[in-house]
Short mmCIF file of C-alpha atoms in Angstrom, two decimals:
data_model
loop_
_atom_site.label_atom_id
_atom_site.label_comp_id
_atom_site.label_asym_id
_atom_site.label_seq_id
_atom_site.Cartn_x
_atom_site.Cartn_y
_atom_site.Cartn_z
CA GLY A 27 92.23 96.37 82.66
CA ASN A 28 90.81 97.00 86.06
CA SER A 29 87.63 99.25 85.64
CA VAL A 30 84.74 100.49 88.35
CA THR A 31 81.68 101.88 87.74
CA GLN A 32 79.53 103.18 89.76
CA MET A 33 75.88 104.79 89.82
CA GLU A 34 75.91 108.49 88.08
CA GLY A 35 75.18 111.29 90.56
CA PRO A 36 73.80 113.71 91.38
CA VAL A 37 72.06 111.71 94.24
CA THR A 38 69.94 114.12 96.18
CA LEU A 39 68.44 112.87 99.25
CA SER A 40 65.96 114.48 102.22
CA GLU A 41 67.51 113.81 105.41
CA GLU A 42 66.61 110.43 106.87
CA ALA A 43 66.28 109.00 103.76
CA PHE A 44 67.91 105.78 103.03
CA LEU A 45 71.05 105.64 100.60
CA THR A 46 72.26 103.28 97.98
CA ILE A 47 75.14 104.04 95.78
CA ASN A 48 75.98 100.98 93.07
CA CYS A 49 79.24 100.10 92.50
CA THR A 50 80.45 97.38 90.27
CA TYR A 51 83.79 96.32 89.01
CA THR A 52 86.24 94.46 86.53
CA ALA A 53 89.32 92.97 87.77
CA THR A 54 91.79 90.08 87.35
CA GLY A 55 92.15 87.37 90.36
CA TYR A 56 91.15 88.92 94.11
CA PRO A 57 90.82 92.78 94.35
CA SER A 58 90.27 94.84 97.73
CA LEU A 59 87.44 97.15 97.00
CA PHE A 60 87.24 100.65 98.93
CA TRP A 61 84.73 103.35 99.33
CA TYR A 62 86.41 107.06 99.47
CA VAL A 63 84.61 110.18 100.38
CA GLN A 64 85.52 113.79 99.44
CA TYR A 65 83.78 116.70 101.23
CA PRO A 66 83.98 120.08 99.50
CA GLY A 67 87.37 121.41 99.29
CA GLU A 68 89.20 118.36 100.81
CA GLY A 69 91.01 115.80 100.06
CA LEU A 70 89.59 112.23 99.90
CA GLN A 71 88.90 110.15 102.86
CA LEU A 72 88.48 106.47 103.82
CA LEU A 73 85.11 105.14 104.53
CA LEU A 74 85.26 101.49 104.50
CA LYS A 75 86.73 98.74 102.81
CA ALA A 76 86.74 94.74 102.24
CA THR A 77 89.78 92.86 101.53
CA LYS A 78 88.04 89.53 100.34
CA ALA A 79 84.51 87.84 99.06
CA ASP A 80 81.93 88.50 101.62
CA ASP A 81 83.91 90.43 103.75
CA LYS A 82 81.53 93.79 104.80
CA GLY A 83 82.93 97.48 105.61
CA SER A 84 81.26 99.69 107.97
CA ASN A 85 82.05 103.06 109.07
CA LYS A 86 79.45 106.10 110.33
CA GLY A 87 76.69 103.79 109.55
CA PHE A 88 77.76 103.55 106.13
CA GLU A 89 78.23 99.77 104.92
CA ALA A 90 79.35 97.84 102.01
CA THR A 91 79.36 93.92 101.31
CA TYR A 92 81.94 92.70 98.51
CA ARG A 93 80.16 90.44 96.30
CA LYS A 94 82.34 87.98 94.20
CA GLU A 95 79.23 86.56 92.39
CA THR A 96 77.77 90.00 91.57
CA THR A 97 81.11 91.59 91.26
CA SER A 98 79.62 94.52 93.20
CA PHE A 99 80.20 96.47 96.24
CA HIS A 100 77.23 98.81 97.28
CA LEU A 101 77.26 101.54 99.13
CA GLU A 102 74.31 101.85 101.75
CA LYS A 103 73.18 103.71 104.33
CA GLY A 104 69.58 103.40 106.43
CA SER A 105 69.50 107.22 107.23
CA VAL A 106 71.48 110.03 106.00
CA GLN A 107 72.07 113.23 107.42
CA VAL A 108 73.27 116.70 106.14
CA SER A 109 76.67 116.37 106.70
CA ASP A 110 76.83 113.33 104.55
CA SER A 111 76.57 115.34 101.52
CA ALA A 112 79.96 114.79 99.63
CA VAL A 113 81.15 113.27 96.79
CA TYR A 114 81.57 109.34 97.14
CA PHE A 115 83.91 107.25 94.93
CA CYS A 116 84.26 103.40 94.90
CA ALA A 117 87.69 101.98 93.96
CA LEU A 118 89.57 98.84 93.92
CA GLU A 119 93.12 97.55 94.14
CA GLY A 120 94.46 95.16 91.96
CA SER A 121 96.03 91.95 93.39
CA GLY A 122 99.27 90.93 93.18
CA GLY A 123 102.20 91.69 90.91
CA SER A 124 102.35 95.41 90.12
CA ASN A 125 98.62 96.25 90.89
CA TYR A 126 99.32 98.52 93.92
CA LYS A 127 97.18 101.10 93.00
CA LEU A 128 93.68 102.39 93.01
CA THR A 129 91.13 102.42 90.57
CA PHE A 130 88.42 104.73 91.29
CA GLY A 131 85.28 105.08 89.69
CA LYS A 132 83.96 108.08 88.30
CA GLY A 133 82.36 109.53 91.90
CA THR A 134 78.79 110.44 93.10
CA LEU A 135 77.59 113.46 94.36
CA LEU A 136 75.34 113.32 96.99
CA THR A 137 73.65 116.08 98.22
CA VAL A 138 70.99 115.70 101.40
CA ASN A 139 68.34 118.29 101.91
CA PRO A 140 66.99 119.28 105.94
CA ASP B 27 99.25 118.38 112.55
CA THR B 28 98.60 117.94 109.05
CA ALA B 29 99.06 114.38 108.09
CA VAL B 30 100.10 114.91 104.25
CA SER B 31 100.74 118.97 103.20
CA GLN B 32 100.77 120.27 99.61
CA THR B 33 101.96 123.49 98.84
CA PRO B 34 100.80 125.33 96.96
CA LYS B 35 97.04 125.18 97.57
CA TYR B 36 96.65 126.86 94.72
CA LEU B 37 98.76 128.00 91.60
CA VAL B 38 97.69 130.04 88.52
CA THR B 39 100.19 130.30 85.81
CA GLN B 40 100.67 130.72 81.98
CA MET B 41 100.69 128.16 79.32
CA GLY B 42 104.44 126.98 78.94
CA ASN B 43 105.68 127.85 82.45
CA ASP B 44 107.57 125.40 84.51
CA LYS B 45 105.92 124.77 88.01
CA SER B 46 106.47 122.38 91.03
CA ILE B 47 104.11 121.07 93.42
CA LYS B 48 105.53 119.71 96.93
CA CYS B 49 104.00 117.13 98.79
CA GLU B 50 105.18 116.31 102.51
CA GLN B 51 103.49 113.58 104.79
CA ASN B 52 104.47 112.80 108.61
CA LEU B 53 102.90 109.55 109.22
CA GLY B 54 106.14 107.91 108.64
CA HIS B 55 104.65 106.29 105.94
CA ASP B 56 106.85 104.52 102.54
CA THR B 57 104.80 104.80 99.81
CA MET B 58 103.91 108.08 98.49
CA TYR B 59 101.34 108.78 95.48
CA TRP B 60 100.23 111.64 92.74
CA TYR B 61 96.89 111.45 91.25
CA LYS B 62 95.11 114.01 88.74
CA GLN B 63 91.21 115.25 89.22
CA ASP B 64 89.73 116.72 86.75
CA SER B 65 86.85 119.10 86.55
CA LYS B 66 84.20 116.22 86.02
CA LYS B 67 85.65 114.85 89.50
CA PHE B 68 87.34 111.87 87.67
CA LEU B 69 90.68 110.99 89.68
CA LYS B 70 93.42 109.15 88.24
CA ILE B 71 96.86 107.89 89.45
CA MET B 72 100.17 109.19 87.92
CA PHE B 73 102.96 107.72 90.14
CA SER B 74 103.80 106.24 92.85
CA TYR B 75 107.03 106.08 95.03
CA ASN B 76 108.02 103.35 98.10
CA ASN B 77 111.06 104.00 99.97
CA LYS B 78 111.97 106.46 97.00
CA GLU B 79 111.64 103.98 94.32
CA LEU B 80 109.20 104.76 91.29
CA ILE B 81 107.17 101.71 91.83
CA ILE B 82 103.75 102.86 89.33
CA ASN B 83 104.52 105.33 86.32
CA GLU B 84 100.85 105.80 84.80
CA THR B 85 100.73 106.84 80.82
CA VAL B 86 101.54 110.42 81.55
CA PRO B 87 103.34 113.22 79.54
CA ASN B 88 106.94 113.08 80.02
CA ARG B 89 106.61 116.92 80.97
CA PHE B 90 105.27 115.43 84.24
CA SER B 91 108.39 114.08 86.66
CA PRO B 92 107.84 113.22 89.83
CA LYS B 93 111.31 113.20 92.51
CA SER B 94 111.22 111.71 95.86
CA PRO B 95 114.27 113.32 97.91
CA ASP B 96 113.05 111.00 100.60
CA LYS B 97 110.74 108.96 102.05
CA ALA B 98 108.58 111.94 103.26
CA HIS B 99 108.64 113.71 100.51
CA LEU B 100 107.23 113.77 96.54
CA ASN B 101 107.39 116.58 94.68
CA LEU B 102 105.91 117.01 91.36
CA HIS B 103 107.45 118.57 88.80
CA ILE B 104 105.77 120.08 85.57
CA ASN B 105 107.15 121.34 82.28
CA SER B 106 105.74 123.48 79.18
CA LEU B 107 102.35 123.59 81.27
CA GLU B 108 99.22 123.48 78.87
CA LEU B 109 95.73 124.53 79.38
CA GLY B 110 94.69 120.72 79.84
CA ASP B 111 96.56 120.29 82.66
CA SER B 112 94.13 122.36 84.87
CA ALA B 113 93.09 120.34 87.33
CA VAL B 114 93.58 119.36 91.41
CA TYR B 115 96.49 117.06 91.90
CA PHE B 116 96.71 115.27 95.07
CA CYS B 117 99.16 114.01 97.05
CA ALA B 118 99.04 110.52 99.15
CA SER B 119 100.67 108.38 101.40
CA SER B 120 99.92 104.50 102.93
CA GLN B 121 101.92 102.62 105.21
CA GLY B 122 103.30 100.39 101.94
CA PRO B 123 101.92 99.39 98.59
CA GLY B 124 99.08 96.87 98.65
CA SER B 125 95.67 97.19 100.47
CA TYR B 126 97.03 99.78 103.01
CA GLU B 127 94.32 102.78 103.33
CA GLN B 128 95.70 105.78 101.21
CA TYR B 129 95.75 109.58 103.04
CA PHE B 130 95.26 112.22 100.80
CA GLY B 131 96.51 115.45 101.01
CA PRO B 132 93.86 118.62 100.45
CA GLY B 133 94.89 119.16 97.08
CA THR B 134 96.54 121.59 94.78
CA ARG B 135 94.08 123.46 92.08
CA LEU B 136 96.33 124.08 89.04
CA THR B 137 95.05 126.58 86.61
CA VAL B 138 96.54 127.26 83.01
CA THR B 139 95.67 130.45 81.69
#
């Protein structure tokens, strides 16, 4: 079945530091890949997505590139802010058939200190 | 205007009780979902409806029963609540099934004592 593995947290950074959160996946076919963010006390929000190999998703300074050869979708940001403190989830959606469901990684808690 | 709303936000109840959580979306979406998030933040899909038809039904105890009276509503009824049911339950919706952005509600924190 489909699965997503993302780096264990928590991750603690200082403001303006570089962020990488690793995500790798296992899936058959050509899944779509997502990063969702959950701010404290809220539901999840889509941060970015990529639907085919070599696509780059980007939003709010965050980027991730769909790498089929390494089955990865790592999240990066060049300079984090305190307001980026949240839990980040990597997810995939299977292709075709009845695979219309998101499979999430376990989430990575990011704390950014001023 | 809240896009996806859930009631109640908090629910504290005793083992053995029956409770319901309601979800409504005003986005005109065809597909709705229920997710369970455990204490370690792990998020897992439970059910999905498309145009009021059940399309995803994960391995969930049959004490959990979703009901979709119309496309804008998806309720979750839980019978004979157990301690292990304590979690945050999220409702979500999307335009359709398949690579569409899912919009999540604020969650319902269920505590079973």
